JSON list of C-alpha atoms in Angstrom, two decimals:
[
{"chain": "A", "resi": 1, "resn": "MET", "atom": "CA", "xyz": [-26.34, -4.55, -27.35]},
{"chain": "A", "resi": 2, "resn": "TYR", "atom": "CA", "xyz": [-25.02, -8.09, -27.70]},
{"chain": "A", "resi": 3, "resn": "PRO", "atom": "CA", "xyz": [-22.28, -9.62, -25.58]},
{"chain": "A", "resi": 4, "resn": "ARG", "atom": "CA", "xyz": [-19.54, -10.46, -28.03]},
{"chain": "A", "resi": 5, "resn": "LEU", "atom": "CA", "xyz": [-18.68, -14.12, -28.32]},
{"chain": "A", "resi": 6, "resn": "VAL", "atom": "CA", "xyz": [-15.15, -13.39, -29.50]},
{"chain": "A", "resi": 7, "resn": "ALA", "atom": "CA", "xyz": [-12.78, -11.63, -27.09]},
{"chain": "A", "resi": 8, "resn": "GLU", "atom": "CA", "xyz": [-14.04, -10.02, -23.94]},
{"chain": "A", "resi": 9, "resn": "PRO", "atom": "CA", "xyz": [-17.58, -8.64, -23.64]},
{"chain": "A", "resi": 10, "resn": "THR", "atom": "CA", "xyz": [-17.41, -4.96, -24.52]},
{"chain": "A", "resi": 11, "resn": "SER", "atom": "CA", "xyz": [-19.01, -3.64, -21.34]},
{"chain": "A", "resi": 12, "resn": "ASN", "atom": "CA", "xyz": [-16.91, -5.78, -18.98]},
{"chain": "A", "resi": 13, "resn": "PRO", "atom": "CA", "xyz": [-13.39, -6.53, -20.24]},
{"chain": "A", "resi": 14, "resn": "ASP", "atom": "CA", "xyz": [-12.53, -8.44, -17.04]},
{"chain": "A", "resi": 15, "resn": "LEU", "atom": "CA", "xyz": [-14.70, -11.41, -18.05]},
{"chain": "A", "resi": 16, "resn": "LEU", "atom": "CA", "xyz": [-13.08, -14.37, -19.79]},
{"chain": "A", "resi": 17, "resn": "PRO", "atom": "CA", "xyz": [-14.18, -15.12, -23.34]},
{"chain": "A", "resi": 18, "resn": "LEU", "atom": "CA", "xyz": [-16.07, -18.33, -23.96]},
{"chain": "A", "resi": 19, "resn": "PRO", "atom": "CA", "xyz": [-14.13, -21.26, -25.46]},
{"chain": "A", "resi": 20, "resn": "PRO", "atom": "CA", "xyz": [-14.12, -21.16, -29.29]},
{"chain": "A", "resi": 21, "resn": "ASP", "atom": "CA", "xyz": [-16.07, -24.43, -29.61]},
{"chain": "A", "resi": 22, "resn": "ALA", "atom": "CA", "xyz": [-18.80, -23.06, -27.31]},
{"chain": "A", "resi": 23, "resn": "GLN", "atom": "CA", "xyz": [-18.87, -19.80, -29.28]},
{"chain": "A", "resi": 24, "resn": "CYS", "atom": "CA", "xyz": [-19.48, -21.76, -32.47]},
{"chain": "A", "resi": 25, "resn": "LEU", "atom": "CA", "xyz": [-22.32, -23.75, -30.92]},
{"chain": "A", "resi": 26, "resn": "LEU", "atom": "CA", "xyz": [-23.99, -20.61, -29.58]},
{"chain": "A", "resi": 27, "resn": "ARG", "atom": "CA", "xyz": [-23.81, -18.97, -33.01]},
{"chain": "A", "resi": 28, "resn": "ARG", "atom": "CA", "xyz": [-25.38, -22.07, -34.58]},
{"chain": "A", "resi": 29, "resn": "THR", "atom": "CA", "xyz": [-28.29, -21.91, -32.13]},
{"chain": "A", "resi": 30, "resn": "ALA", "atom": "CA", "xyz": [-28.76, -18.14, -32.53]},
{"chain": "A", "resi": 31, "resn": "ALA", "atom": "CA", "xyz": [-28.50, -17.80, -28.75]},
{"chain": "A", "resi": 32, "resn": "SER", "atom": "CA", "xyz": [-30.04, -14.61, -27.39]},
{"chain": "A", "resi": 33, "resn": "PRO", "atom": "CA", "xyz": [-27.88, -11.85, -25.90]},
{"chain": "A", "resi": 34, "resn": "LEU", "atom": "CA", "xyz": [-29.26, -12.63, -22.43]},
{"chain": "A", "resi": 35, "resn": "LEU", "atom": "CA", "xyz": [-28.33, -16.30, -22.74]},
{"chain": "A", "resi": 36, "resn": "VAL", "atom": "CA", "xyz": [-24.84, -15.47, -24.00]},
{"chain": "A", "resi": 37, "resn": "ALA", "atom": "CA", "xyz": [-24.36, -13.01, -21.12]},
{"chain": "A", "resi": 38, "resn": "HIS", "atom": "CA", "xyz": [-25.42, -15.65, -18.60]},
{"chain": "A", "resi": 39, "resn": "LEU", "atom": "CA", "xyz": [-23.09, -18.25, -20.09]},
{"chain": "A", "resi": 40, "resn": "ILE", "atom": "CA", "xyz": [-20.19, -15.78, -20.09]},
{"chain": "A", "resi": 41, "resn": "LEU", "atom": "CA", "xyz": [-20.77, -15.11, -16.39]},
{"chain": "A", "resi": 42, "resn": "VAL", "atom": "CA", "xyz": [-21.06, -18.76, -15.36]},
{"chain": "A", "resi": 43, "resn": "HIS", "atom": "CA", "xyz": [-18.01, -19.66, -17.47]},
{"chain": "A", "resi": 44, "resn": "ASP", "atom": "CA", "xyz": [-16.01, -16.85, -15.86]},
{"chain": "A", "resi": 45, "resn": "VAL", "atom": "CA", "xyz": [-16.94, -18.02, -12.35]},
{"chain": "A", "resi": 46, "resn": "ALA", "atom": "CA", "xyz": [-16.21, -21.63, -13.30]},
{"chain": "A", "resi": 47, "resn": "ALA", "atom": "CA", "xyz": [-12.73, -20.64, -14.48]},
{"chain": "A", "resi": 48, "resn": "LYS", "atom": "CA", "xyz": [-12.04, -18.94, -11.15]},
{"chain": "A", "resi": 49, "resn": "LEU", "atom": "CA", "xyz": [-13.52, -21.88, -9.26]},
{"chain": "A", "resi": 50, "resn": "VAL", "atom": "CA", "xyz": [-11.24, -24.30, -11.14]},
{"chain": "A", "resi": 51, "resn": "VAL", "atom": "CA", "xyz": [-8.15, -22.28, -10.20]},
{"chain": "A", "resi": 52, "resn": "MET", "atom": "CA", "xyz": [-9.19, -22.02, -6.55]},
{"chain": "A", "resi": 53, "resn": "LEU", "atom": "CA", "xyz": [-10.04, -25.73, -6.30]},
{"chain": "A", "resi": 54, "resn": "CYS", "atom": "CA", "xyz": [-6.67, -26.66, -7.80]},
{"chain": "A", "resi": 55, "resn": "GLN", "atom": "CA", "xyz": [-4.96, -24.51, -5.18]},
{"chain": "A", "resi": 56, "resn": "ALA", "atom": "CA", "xyz": [-6.99, -25.90, -2.27]},
{"chain": "A", "resi": 57, "resn": "PHE", "atom": "CA", "xyz": [-6.95, -29.52, -3.50]},
{"chain": "A", "resi": 58, "resn": "PRO", "atom": "CA", "xyz": [-3.71, -29.99, -5.49]},
{"chain": "A", "resi": 59, "resn": "SER", "atom": "CA", "xyz": [-3.91, -33.78, -5.38]},
{"chain": "A", "resi": 60, "resn": "VAL", "atom": "CA", "xyz": [-7.41, -33.88, -6.91]},
{"chain": "A", "resi": 61, "resn": "SER", "atom": "CA", "xyz": [-7.49, -34.30, -10.67]},
{"chain": "A", "resi": 62, "resn": "PHE", "atom": "CA", "xyz": [-10.44, -33.42, -12.84]},
{"chain": "A", "resi": 63, "resn": "ASP", "atom": "CA", "xyz": [-11.01, -32.38, -16.44]},
{"chain": "A", "resi": 64, "resn": "LYS", "atom": "CA", "xyz": [-10.71, -28.60, -16.33]},
{"chain": "A", "resi": 65, "resn": "ASP", "atom": "CA", "xyz": [-11.49, -28.18, -20.04]},
{"chain": "A", "resi": 66, "resn": "ALA", "atom": "CA", "xyz": [-14.68, -30.20, -19.64]},
{"chain": "A", "resi": 67, "resn": "VAL", "atom": "CA", "xyz": [-15.73, -27.98, -16.73]},
{"chain": "A", "resi": 68, "resn": "LEU", "atom": "CA", "xyz": [-15.16, -24.84, -18.77]},
{"chain": "A", "resi": 69, "resn": "PHE", "atom": "CA", "xyz": [-17.02, -26.24, -21.78]},
{"chain": "A", "resi": 70, "resn": "GLY", "atom": "CA", "xyz": [-19.85, -27.37, -19.51]},
{"chain": "A", "resi": 71, "resn": "ALA", "atom": "CA", "xyz": [-20.11, -23.96, -17.89]},
{"chain": "A", "resi": 72, "resn": "ALA", "atom": "CA", "xyz": [-20.10, -22.27, -21.30]},
{"chain": "A", "resi": 73, "resn": "THR", "atom": "CA", "xyz": [-22.91, -24.45, -22.68]},
{"chain": "A", "resi": 74, "resn": "HIS", "atom": "CA", "xyz": [-24.90, -25.69, -19.67]},
{"chain": "A", "resi": 75, "resn": "ASP", "atom": "CA", "xyz": [-28.00, -23.61, -20.49]},
{"chain": "A", "resi": 76, "resn": "ILE", "atom": "CA", "xyz": [-27.86, -23.92, -24.28]},
{"chain": "A", "resi": 77, "resn": "GLY", "atom": "CA", "xyz": [-31.31, -25.53, -24.14]},
{"chain": "A", "resi": 78, "resn": "LYS", "atom": "CA", "xyz": [-32.65, -22.07, -23.33]},
{"chain": "A", "resi": 79, "resn": "ALA", "atom": "CA", "xyz": [-31.98, -21.20, -26.96]},
{"chain": "A", "resi": 80, "resn": "ILE", "atom": "CA", "xyz": [-34.97, -23.51, -27.60]},
{"chain": "A", "resi": 81, "resn": "ASP", "atom": "CA", "xyz": [-36.93, -22.87, -24.38]},
{"chain": "A", "resi": 82, "resn": "ALA", "atom": "CA", "xyz": [-36.52, -19.09, -24.32]},
{"chain": "A", "resi": 83, "resn": "THR", "atom": "CA", "xyz": [-39.20, -18.62, -21.64]},
{"chain": "A", "resi": 84, "resn": "GLU", "atom": "CA", "xyz": [-36.81, -20.31, -19.18]},
{"chain": "A", "resi": 85, "resn": "LEU", "atom": "CA", "xyz": [-34.41, -17.39, -19.64]},
{"chain": "A", "resi": 86, "resn": "THR", "atom": "CA", "xyz": [-36.66, -15.29, -17.42]},
{"chain": "A", "resi": 87, "resn": "GLN", "atom": "CA", "xyz": [-38.88, -17.87, -15.71]},
{"chain": "A", "resi": 88, "resn": "PRO", "atom": "CA", "xyz": [-38.11, -20.99, -13.67]},
{"chain": "A", "resi": 89, "resn": "GLY", "atom": "CA", "xyz": [-38.13, -24.28, -15.54]},
{"chain": "A", "resi": 90, "resn": "SER", "atom": "CA", "xyz": [-36.11, -27.38, -16.26]},
{"chain": "A", "resi": 91, "resn": "SER", "atom": "CA", "xyz": [-37.19, -28.52, -19.72]},
{"chain": "A", "resi": 92, "resn": "HIS", "atom": "CA", "xyz": [-34.12, -26.77, -21.17]},
{"chain": "A", "resi": 93, "resn": "GLU", "atom": "CA", "xyz": [-31.86, -29.27, -19.41]},
{"chain": "A", "resi": 94, "resn": "GLU", "atom": "CA", "xyz": [-32.69, -32.42, -21.38]},
{"chain": "A", "resi": 95, "resn": "ARG", "atom": "CA", "xyz": [-33.45, -30.41, -24.51]},
{"chain": "A", "resi": 96, "resn": "GLY", "atom": "CA", "xyz": [-30.04, -28.78, -24.23]},
{"chain": "A", "resi": 97, "resn": "ARG", "atom": "CA", "xyz": [-28.32, -32.15, -23.97]},
{"chain": "A", "resi": 98, "resn": "GLU", "atom": "CA", "xyz": [-30.25, -33.38, -27.00]},
{"chain": "A", "resi": 99, "resn": "LEU", "atom": "CA", "xyz": [-29.43, -30.21, -28.93]},
{"chain": "A", "resi": 100, "resn": "LEU", "atom": "CA", "xyz": [-25.72, -30.58, -28.24]},
{"chain": "A", "resi": 101, "resn": "LEU", "atom": "CA", "xyz": [-25.80, -34.24, -29.25]},
{"chain": "A", "resi": 102, "resn": "SER", "atom": "CA", "xyz": [-27.59, -33.31, -32.50]},
{"chain": "A", "resi": 103, "resn": "MET", "atom": "CA", "xyz": [-24.78, -30.84, -33.25]},
{"chain": "A", "resi": 104, "resn": "GLY", "atom": "CA", "xyz": [-22.15, -33.55, -32.88]},
{"chain": "A", "resi": 105, "resn": "VAL", "atom": "CA", "xyz": [-21.04, -32.87, -29.30]},
{"chain": "A", "resi": 106, "resn": "ASP", "atom": "CA", "xyz": [-19.95, -36.03, -27.50]},
{"chain": "A", "resi": 107, "resn": "GLU", "atom": "CA", "xyz": [-22.19, -37.24, -24.65]},
{"chain": "A", "resi": 108, "resn": "SER", "atom": "CA", "xyz": [-19.30, -36.73, -22.22]},
{"chain": "A", "resi": 109, "resn": "MET", "atom": "CA", "xyz": [-19.55, -32.99, -22.88]},
{"chain": "A", "resi": 110, "resn": "ALA", "atom": "CA", "xyz": [-23.25, -32.66, -23.72]},
{"chain": "A", "resi": 111, "resn": "ARG", "atom": "CA", "xyz": [-24.17, -34.10, -20.34]},
{"chain": "A", "resi": 112, "resn": "PHE", "atom": "CA", "xyz": [-23.53, -30.78, -18.54]},
{"chain": "A", "resi": 113, "resn": "ALA", "atom": "CA", "xyz": [-26.69, -29.32, -20.09]},
{"chain": "A", "resi": 114, "resn": "TYR", "atom": "CA", "xyz": [-28.59, -31.93, -18.07]},
{"chain": "A", "resi": 115, "resn": "THR", "atom": "CA", "xyz": [-26.43, -32.48, -14.99]},
{"chain": "A", "resi": 116, "resn": "HIS", "atom": "CA", "xyz": [-26.11, -28.82, -13.99]},
{"chain": "A", "resi": 117, "resn": "GLY", "atom": "CA", "xyz": [-29.67, -29.08, -12.69]},
{"chain": "A", "resi": 118, "resn": "ASN", "atom": "CA", "xyz": [-29.79, -32.81, -11.93]},
{"chain": "A", "resi": 119, "resn": "TRP", "atom": "CA", "xyz": [-26.82, -33.48, -9.69]},
{"chain": "A", "resi": 120, "resn": "SER", "atom": "CA", "xyz": [-28.64, -35.32, -6.91]},
{"chain": "A", "resi": 121, "resn": "ALA", "atom": "CA", "xyz": [-28.05, -38.85, -8.31]},
{"chain": "A", "resi": 122, "resn": "PRO", "atom": "CA", "xyz": [-24.53, -39.32, -6.88]},
{"chain": "A", "resi": 123, "resn": "GLU", "atom": "CA", "xyz": [-23.79, -42.62, -8.63]},
{"chain": "A", "resi": 124, "resn": "ASN", "atom": "CA", "xyz": [-23.80, -40.90, -12.04]},
{"chain": "A", "resi": 125, "resn": "ILE", "atom": "CA", "xyz": [-22.40, -37.51, -11.12]},
{"chain": "A", "resi": 126, "resn": "THR", "atom": "CA", "xyz": [-18.75, -36.54, -11.44]},
{"chain": "A", "resi": 127, "resn": "LEU", "atom": "CA", "xyz": [-16.78, -33.79, -9.76]},
{"chain": "A", "resi": 128, "resn": "GLU", "atom": "CA", "xyz": [-16.85, -31.94, -13.09]},
{"chain": "A", "resi": 129, "resn": "ASP", "atom": "CA", "xyz": [-20.67, -32.01, -13.04]},
{"chain": "A", "resi": 130, "resn": "LEU", "atom": "CA", "xyz": [-20.72, -30.62, -9.52]},
{"chain": "A", "resi": 131, "resn": "ILE", "atom": "CA", "xyz": [-18.25, -27.85, -10.33]},
{"chain": "A", "resi": 132, "resn": "VAL", "atom": "CA", "xyz": [-20.43, -26.68, -13.23]},
{"chain": "A", "resi": 133, "resn": "ALA", "atom": "CA", "xyz": [-23.50, -26.77, -10.96]},
{"chain": "A", "resi": 134, "resn": "LEU", "atom": "CA", "xyz": [-21.64, -24.84, -8.24]},
{"chain": "A", "resi": 135, "resn": "ALA", "atom": "CA", "xyz": [-20.58, -22.17, -10.74]},
{"chain": "A", "resi": 136, "resn": "ASP", "atom": "CA", "xyz": [-24.17, -21.91, -11.98]},
{"chain": "A", "resi": 137, "resn": "LYS", "atom": "CA", "xyz": [-25.31, -21.18, -8.44]},
{"chain": "A", "resi": 138, "resn": "CYS", "atom": "CA", "xyz": [-22.56, -19.05, -6.93]},
{"chain": "A", "resi": 139, "resn": "TRP", "atom": "CA", "xyz": [-22.24, -16.64, -9.88]},
{"chain": "A", "resi": 140, "resn": "LYS", "atom": "CA", "xyz": [-25.40, -15.04, -8.49]},
{"chain": "A", "resi": 141, "resn": "GLY", "atom": "CA", "xyz": [-24.50, -15.56, -4.83]},
{"chain": "A", "resi": 142, "resn": "LYS", "atom": "CA", "xyz": [-26.73, -18.59, -4.33]},
{"chain": "A", "resi": 143, "resn": "ARG", "atom": "CA", "xyz": [-25.58, -21.41, -2.08]},
{"chain": "A", "resi": 144, "resn": "VAL", "atom": "CA", "xyz": [-27.21, -24.87, -2.08]},
{"chain": "A", "resi": 145, "resn": "ASP", "atom": "CA", "xyz": [-26.42, -27.09, 0.90]},
{"chain": "A", "resi": 146, "resn": "ASP", "atom": "CA", "xyz": [-27.11, -30.44, -0.80]},
{"chain": "A", "resi": 147, "resn": "LEU", "atom": "CA", "xyz": [-24.98, -29.52, -3.80]},
{"chain": "A", "resi": 148, "resn": "GLU", "atom": "CA", "xyz": [-22.11, -28.37, -1.62]},
{"chain": "A", "resi": 149, "resn": "THR", "atom": "CA", "xyz": [-22.38, -31.51, 0.54]},
{"chain": "A", "resi": 150, "resn": "SER", "atom": "CA", "xyz": [-22.09, -33.67, -2.58]},
{"chain": "A", "resi": 151, "resn": "ALA", "atom": "CA", "xyz": [-19.04, -31.71, -3.73]},
{"chain": "A", "resi": 152, "resn": "VAL", "atom": "CA", "xyz": [-17.43, -31.96, -0.29]},
{"chain": "A", "resi": 153, "resn": "SER", "atom": "CA", "xyz": [-17.96, -35.72, -0.26]},
{"chain": "A", "resi": 154, "resn": "LEU", "atom": "CA", "xyz": [-16.30, -36.17, -3.66]},
{"chain": "A", "resi": 155, "resn": "LEU", "atom": "CA", "xyz": [-13.46, -33.80, -2.78]},
{"chain": "A", "resi": 156, "resn": "SER", "atom": "CA", "xyz": [-12.84, -35.66, 0.48]},
{"chain": "A", "resi": 157, "resn": "ARG", "atom": "CA", "xyz": [-12.72, -39.05, -1.24]},
{"chain": "A", "resi": 158, "resn": "ALA", "atom": "CA", "xyz": [-10.45, -37.76, -4.00]},
{"chain": "A", "resi": 159, "resn": "SER", "atom": "CA", "xyz": [-8.07, -35.82, -1.74]},
{"chain": "A", "resi": 160, "resn": "GLY", "atom": "CA", "xyz": [-8.05, -38.00, 1.36]},
{"chain": "A", "resi": 161, "resn": "LYS", "atom": "CA", "xyz": [-8.75, -34.89, 3.44]},
{"chain": "A", "resi": 162, "resn": "PRO", "atom": "CA", "xyz": [-11.43, -35.06, 6.15]},
{"chain": "A", "resi": 163, "resn": "GLU", "atom": "CA", "xyz": [-14.83, -33.82, 5.03]},
{"chain": "A", "resi": 164, "resn": "TRP", "atom": "CA", "xyz": [-14.80, -31.00, 7.57]},
{"chain": "A", "resi": 165, "resn": "ASP", "atom": "CA", "xyz": [-11.55, -29.63, 6.11]},
{"chain": "A", "resi": 166, "resn": "CYS", "atom": "CA", "xyz": [-12.97, -29.95, 2.59]},
{"chain": "A", "resi": 167, "resn": "PHE", "atom": "CA", "xyz": [-16.11, -28.15, 3.69]},
{"chain": "A", "resi": 168, "resn": "ALA", "atom": "CA", "xyz": [-14.10, -25.29, 5.19]},
{"chain": "A", "resi": 169, "resn": "ASP", "atom": "CA", "xyz": [-12.02, -24.93, 2.03]},
{"chain": "A", "resi": 170, "resn": "LEU", "atom": "CA", "xyz": [-15.00, -25.08, -0.33]},
{"chain": "A", "resi": 171, "resn": "ASP", "atom": "CA", "xyz": [-17.02, -22.71, 1.84]},
{"chain": "A", "resi": 172, "resn": "ALA", "atom": "CA", "xyz": [-14.21, -20.13, 1.75]},
{"chain": "A", "resi": 173, "resn": "ILE", "atom": "CA", "xyz": [-13.92, -20.47, -2.03]},
{"chain": "A", "resi": 174, "resn": "LEU", "atom": "CA", "xyz": [-17.66, -20.11, -2.66]},
{"chain": "A", "resi": 175, "resn": "THR", "atom": "CA", "xyz": [-17.95, -17.22, -0.22]},
{"chain": "A", "resi": 176, "resn": "SER", "atom": "CA", "xyz": [-15.17, -15.43, -2.07]},
{"chain": "A", "resi": 177, "resn": "LEU", "atom": "CA", "xyz": [-16.71, -16.07, -5.49]},
{"chain": "A", "resi": 178, "resn": "SER", "atom": "CA", "xyz": [-20.19, -15.05, -4.33]},
{"chain": "A", "resi": 179, "resn": "ALA", "atom": "CA", "xyz": [-18.91, -11.66, -3.14]},
{"chain": "A", "resi": 180, "resn": "ASP", "atom": "CA", "xyz": [-19.14, -10.19, -6.66]},
{"chain": "A", "resi": 181, "resn": "ALA", "atom": "CA", "xyz": [-22.61, -11.55, -7.37]},
{"chain": "A", "resi": 182, "resn": "ASP", "atom": "CA", "xyz": [-24.34, -8.16, -7.37]},
{"chain": "A", "resi": 183, "resn": "THR", "atom": "CA", "xyz": [-21.95, -6.83, -10.01]},
{"chain": "A", "resi": 184, "resn": "ARG", "atom": "CA", "xyz": [-22.50, -9.90, -12.19]},
{"chain": "A", "resi": 185, "resn": "LEU", "atom": "CA", "xyz": [-26.28, -9.71, -11.80]},
{"chain": "A", "resi": 186, "resn": "ALA", "atom": "CA", "xyz": [-26.24, -6.03, -12.78]},
{"chain": "A", "resi": 187, "resn": "TRP", "atom": "CA", "xyz": [-24.18, -6.80, -15.89]},
{"chain": "A", "resi": 188, "resn": "GLN", "atom": "CA", "xyz": [-26.54, -9.58, -16.93]},
{"chain": "A", "resi": 189, "resn": "ARG", "atom": "CA", "xyz": [-29.56, -7.26, -16.43]},
{"chain": "A", "resi": 190, "resn": "GLU", "atom": "CA", "xyz": [-28.15, -5.02, -19.18]},
{"chain": "A", "resi": 191, "resn": "PHE", "atom": "CA", "xyz": [-29.17, -7.75, -21.64]},
{"chain": "A", "resi": 192, "resn": "ARG", "atom": "CA", "xyz": [-32.56, -8.58, -20.14]},
{"chain": "A", "resi": 193, "resn": "THR", "atom": "CA", "xyz": [-34.44, -6.04, -22.27]},
{"chain": "A", "resi": 194, "resn": "GLU", "atom": "CA", "xyz": [-33.47, -8.11, -25.32]},
{"chain": "A", "resi": 195, "resn": "VAL", "atom": "CA", "xyz": [-36.05, -10.76, -24.30]},
{"chain": "A", "resi": 196, "resn": "GLY", "atom": "CA", "xyz": [-38.76, -8.45, -23.06]},
{"chain": "A", "resi": 197, "resn": "GLY", "atom": "CA", "xyz": [-37.84, -8.67, -19.38]}
]
C-alpha cells in the first residue's frame, strides 16, 4: 500500500493532495510510503491552519503557497535518514534543506526542511516557518508552548491585536485541529509496516 501522490490518498479521500512540485520532488527522492503519508497529513493540517488563520487574522499577510510547500516537504530529509521516520532525530533537517537545494529548490522554500525543527531563533524565523512547525506538531495533537508563544508574538505584531487575544484565537484554532489527531495517527500507522515498524 502506497499513499498516492496524485489525487487524494486512496484510503482517505478527505485529505488534500500534495502540491504538484512537492509530488515531483518526492518521486525523485523515492520517498517511502510512510514519509509520503506523514507529509500528506501535515500538508492537510497546514492547509486548514492557513484558512483558519486567515479568518482569525484577516489583516495578516503571509505566503500561503510557501506554507503549503513547506508542509509538503519539511521532512524530505527523512528520505535520506530513514531511521528518523520511526526514531527521534534531527539530522534530516539540514540534510533535507541541502537535498532540496541540490534539486534546484530556492533557499526561500528549502528552508522549511530546517526551520520546522529549528524555530527558536526568532530573528531569522518568519510566520510561514512557524505555521509549518505548528502544523507538524498539531497534526498529531502535540502542543508546544514556546512555539505557540513565538507564533502569538508574530501574529500580535502583524495584526496589531493584543497578545492575549492572539493567544486565545490561536489556542482555539490548534485545539480544533488537534481534535482529529487520533484519526490521522491511525491512518499514518497503516503505512508504518513499510519501514519495518
